[in-house]
Amino acid sequence: MEMLVTKFSNGKYRNEGELFTEIISAENVKLMGEMIALQALRTVKKFDMKVADRLYIGLIKDLHHMGEIDYIVSDGYDVAQTAICFLYQFVGHTANEIYGKDRKGKDITIKLACYREVDHFIRHLRNKPDRRGTIVESIDFTNYKALPADSVNCFEQEQTDYSKYDELVEALQLSALELAILNCYMNGMRQSEVCAELGIGRGTIHHRKVSIRKRYEIYIEKN
């Protein structure tokens, strides 16, 4: 099974890391914005399942069907469009270039600035009154240390070197499905999210994880 970034790039990118090392262009800015929107919504889901999950599911559906005639995109795609419009200002640059400084004087990248723009838009959607006139409690995205310290945290400046990871994955000789599952977990996804994204059951995931673990143990013993 393919990762979403692989599927929607027709196999050009194995993971999001490869996508975001490229210079932002008219050809890849749409995909970059869509991937940032997905990551942002995954993070918000930890705090507000009701609103963010609806937008996330809608965006996933849009990505799979928006090429169909007469298909109407959901509100979730508005989040992606926000990211795309922001990134389009920086065509010719890479997402990891410095955008400017935050209020504390810390350098932030174009990619991180885009996440914050998307966060602001999502927060606006969350703060709209519901049918009873109740305002949804706002998440304070300015306090980034309060967010979960895991790989799905899209608010941290990403400067990770994936070369060792790529070497390890190549040495393990994983199947396409095993690689897709591993990449999902490396992106901080939960089992239920992996099931939804790859369209497989929990049993399949369990067996593949056991296989990956065994291959890793053999690799460690040999090295």
mmCIF file of C-alpha atoms in Angstrom, residues 44-183:
data_model
loop_
_atom_site.group_PDB
_atom_site.id
_atom_site.type_symbol
_atom_site.label_atom_id
_atom_site.label_comp_id
_atom_site.label_asym_id
_atom_site.label_seq_id
_atom_site.Cartn_x
_atom_site.Cartn_y
_atom_site.Cartn_z
ATOM 1 C CA VAL A 44 -5.475 19.375 16.224
ATOM 2 C CA LYS A 45 -7.425 16.099 16.451
ATOM 3 C CA LYS A 46 -5.591 15.384 19.703
ATOM 4 C CA PHE A 47 -7.308 18.440 21.202
ATOM 5 C CA ASP A 48 -10.590 18.717 19.340
ATOM 6 C CA MET A 49 -11.839 15.517 17.724
ATOM 7 C CA LYS A 50 -15.287 16.893 16.869
ATOM 8 C CA VAL A 51 -14.212 19.690 14.524
ATOM 9 C CA ALA A 52 -10.796 18.541 13.332
ATOM 10 C CA ASP A 53 -11.848 14.955 12.615
ATOM 11 C CA ARG A 54 -14.656 16.161 10.358
ATOM 12 C CA LEU A 55 -12.250 18.384 8.438
ATOM 13 C CA TYR A 56 -9.589 15.652 8.304
ATOM 14 C CA ILE A 57 -11.966 12.998 6.978
ATOM 15 C CA GLY A 58 -13.330 15.479 4.452
ATOM 16 C CA LEU A 59 -9.834 16.352 3.231
ATOM 17 C CA ILE A 60 -8.874 12.680 2.880
ATOM 18 C CA LYS A 61 -12.019 12.102 0.823
ATOM 19 C CA ASP A 62 -11.278 15.173 -1.308
ATOM 20 C CA LEU A 63 -7.762 13.980 -2.122
ATOM 21 C CA HIS A 64 -9.110 10.663 -3.352
ATOM 22 C CA HIS A 65 -12.079 11.948 -5.348
ATOM 23 C CA MET A 66 -11.564 15.591 -6.344
ATOM 24 C CA GLY A 67 -10.500 14.550 -9.840
ATOM 25 C CA GLU A 68 -13.926 13.102 -10.487
ATOM 26 C CA ILE A 69 -16.440 15.028 -12.578
ATOM 27 C CA ASP A 70 -18.972 17.058 -10.547
ATOM 28 C CA TYR A 71 -17.268 16.191 -7.245
ATOM 29 C CA ILE A 72 -17.729 18.970 -4.671
ATOM 30 C CA VAL A 73 -14.856 19.417 -2.227
ATOM 31 C CA SER A 74 -15.509 19.577 1.513
ATOM 32 C CA ASP A 75 -14.697 22.297 4.030
ATOM 33 C CA GLY A 76 -11.573 20.307 4.827
ATOM 34 C CA TYR A 77 -9.994 21.343 1.545
ATOM 35 C CA ASP A 78 -10.200 24.981 2.616
ATOM 36 C CA VAL A 79 -7.426 24.115 5.077
ATOM 37 C CA ALA A 80 -5.268 22.793 2.234
ATOM 38 C CA GLN A 81 -5.992 25.846 0.092
ATOM 39 C CA THR A 82 -4.823 28.087 2.931
ATOM 40 C CA ALA A 83 -1.488 26.256 2.983
ATOM 41 C CA ILE A 84 -1.172 26.253 -0.809
ATOM 42 C CA CYS A 85 -1.805 29.998 -1.096
ATOM 43 C CA PHE A 86 0.745 30.726 1.627
ATOM 44 C CA LEU A 87 3.446 28.549 0.047
ATOM 45 C CA TYR A 88 2.830 29.949 -3.438
ATOM 46 C CA GLN A 89 4.424 33.219 -2.318
ATOM 47 C CA PHE A 90 7.722 31.364 -1.988
ATOM 48 C CA VAL A 91 8.020 29.660 -5.365
ATOM 49 C CA GLY A 92 11.721 29.308 -6.093
ATOM 50 C CA HIS A 93 12.647 28.772 -2.437
ATOM 51 C CA THR A 94 12.762 25.630 -0.294
ATOM 52 C CA ALA A 95 10.355 25.090 2.577
ATOM 53 C CA ASN A 96 13.259 24.852 5.028
ATOM 54 C CA GLU A 97 14.593 28.326 4.252
ATOM 55 C CA ILE A 98 14.250 30.941 6.984
ATOM 56 C CA TYR A 99 10.994 32.875 6.771
ATOM 57 C CA GLY A 100 11.673 35.321 9.583
ATOM 58 C CA LYS A 101 11.595 35.505 13.362
ATOM 59 C CA ASP A 102 8.809 34.792 15.795
ATOM 60 C CA ARG A 103 7.831 37.009 18.715
ATOM 61 C CA LYS A 104 10.634 35.536 20.798
ATOM 62 C CA GLY A 105 13.224 36.338 18.127
ATOM 63 C CA LYS A 106 13.661 32.714 17.089
ATOM 64 C CA ASP A 107 14.148 31.901 13.401
ATOM 65 C CA ILE A 108 11.275 30.025 11.783
ATOM 66 C CA THR A 109 11.228 28.295 8.420
ATOM 67 C CA ILE A 110 8.779 28.847 5.580
ATOM 68 C CA LYS A 111 7.293 25.436 6.364
ATOM 69 C CA LEU A 112 6.788 26.270 10.033
ATOM 70 C CA ALA A 113 5.302 29.648 9.128
ATOM 71 C CA CYS A 114 2.882 27.834 6.824
ATOM 72 C CA TYR A 115 1.834 25.517 9.654
ATOM 73 C CA ARG A 116 1.110 28.537 11.821
ATOM 74 C CA GLU A 117 -0.955 30.132 9.055
ATOM 75 C CA VAL A 118 -2.955 26.919 8.768
ATOM 76 C CA ASP A 119 -3.322 26.741 12.552
ATOM 77 C CA HIS A 120 -4.768 30.245 12.564
ATOM 78 C CA PHE A 121 -7.297 29.263 9.900
ATOM 79 C CA ILE A 122 -8.313 26.074 11.751
ATOM 80 C CA ARG A 123 -8.671 28.018 14.975
ATOM 81 C CA HIS A 124 -10.998 30.439 13.154
ATOM 82 C CA LEU A 125 -13.171 27.492 12.085
ATOM 83 C CA ARG A 126 -13.163 26.080 15.607
ATOM 84 C CA ASN A 127 -14.181 29.393 17.113
ATOM 85 C CA LYS A 128 -17.279 29.750 14.973
ATOM 86 C CA PRO A 129 -20.438 29.436 17.098
ATOM 87 C CA ASP A 130 -22.149 26.069 16.819
ATOM 88 C CA ARG A 131 -25.905 25.737 16.297
ATOM 89 C CA ARG A 132 -26.505 26.468 19.986
ATOM 90 C CA GLY A 133 -24.420 29.650 19.796
ATOM 91 C CA THR A 134 -21.611 28.127 21.855
ATOM 92 C CA ILE A 135 -18.052 29.159 21.085
ATOM 93 C CA VAL A 136 -15.633 26.217 20.899
ATOM 94 C CA GLU A 137 -12.775 26.639 23.354
ATOM 95 C CA SER A 138 -9.653 27.797 21.530
ATOM 96 C CA ILE A 139 -6.379 25.877 21.538
ATOM 97 C CA ASP A 140 -3.404 28.071 22.339
ATOM 98 C CA PHE A 141 -1.051 27.228 19.470
ATOM 99 C CA THR A 142 1.460 29.843 20.581
ATOM 100 C CA ASN A 143 2.558 27.661 23.476
ATOM 101 C CA TYR A 144 4.287 24.991 21.439
ATOM 102 C CA LYS A 145 5.945 23.330 24.438
ATOM 103 C CA ALA A 146 2.497 22.292 25.653
ATOM 104 C CA LEU A 147 1.910 20.158 22.552
ATOM 105 C CA PRO A 148 2.649 16.406 22.478
ATOM 106 C CA ALA A 149 6.382 15.788 22.071
ATOM 107 C CA ASP A 150 6.121 13.290 19.244
ATOM 108 C CA SER A 151 6.771 13.142 15.522
ATOM 109 C CA VAL A 152 3.298 14.369 14.609
ATOM 110 C CA ASN A 153 4.037 17.715 16.278
ATOM 111 C CA CYS A 154 4.206 19.940 13.235
ATOM 112 C CA PHE A 155 5.048 23.073 15.172
ATOM 113 C CA GLU A 156 8.667 22.255 15.809
ATOM 114 C CA GLN A 157 11.304 23.285 13.305
ATOM 115 C CA GLU A 158 12.202 20.150 11.422
ATOM 116 C CA GLN A 159 15.897 19.697 10.719
ATOM 117 C CA THR A 160 15.949 15.899 10.896
ATOM 118 C CA ASP A 161 18.546 13.943 8.950
ATOM 119 C CA TYR A 162 16.780 10.939 7.433
ATOM 120 C CA SER A 163 19.855 9.403 5.779
ATOM 121 C CA LYS A 164 20.443 6.796 8.529
ATOM 122 C CA TYR A 165 16.765 5.920 8.556
ATOM 123 C CA ASP A 166 16.777 5.425 4.785
ATOM 124 C CA GLU A 167 19.873 3.200 5.032
ATOM 125 C CA LEU A 168 18.233 1.085 7.730
ATOM 126 C CA VAL A 169 14.979 0.711 5.799
ATOM 127 C CA GLU A 170 16.892 -0.354 2.694
ATOM 128 C CA ALA A 171 18.844 -2.943 4.706
ATOM 129 C CA LEU A 172 15.642 -4.405 6.189
ATOM 130 C CA GLN A 173 14.285 -5.096 2.684
ATOM 131 C CA LEU A 174 10.697 -4.377 3.679
ATOM 132 C CA SER A 175 7.732 -5.026 1.444
ATOM 133 C CA ALA A 176 5.777 -2.079 0.082
ATOM 134 C CA LEU A 177 3.056 -2.586 2.710
ATOM 135 C CA GLU A 178 5.547 -2.916 5.577
ATOM 136 C CA LEU A 179 7.292 0.266 4.458
ATOM 137 C CA ALA A 180 3.976 2.125 4.277
ATOM 138 C CA ILE A 181 3.042 0.986 7.797
ATOM 139 C CA LEU A 182 6.450 1.951 9.170
ATOM 140 C CA ASN A 183 6.270 5.399 7.572
#
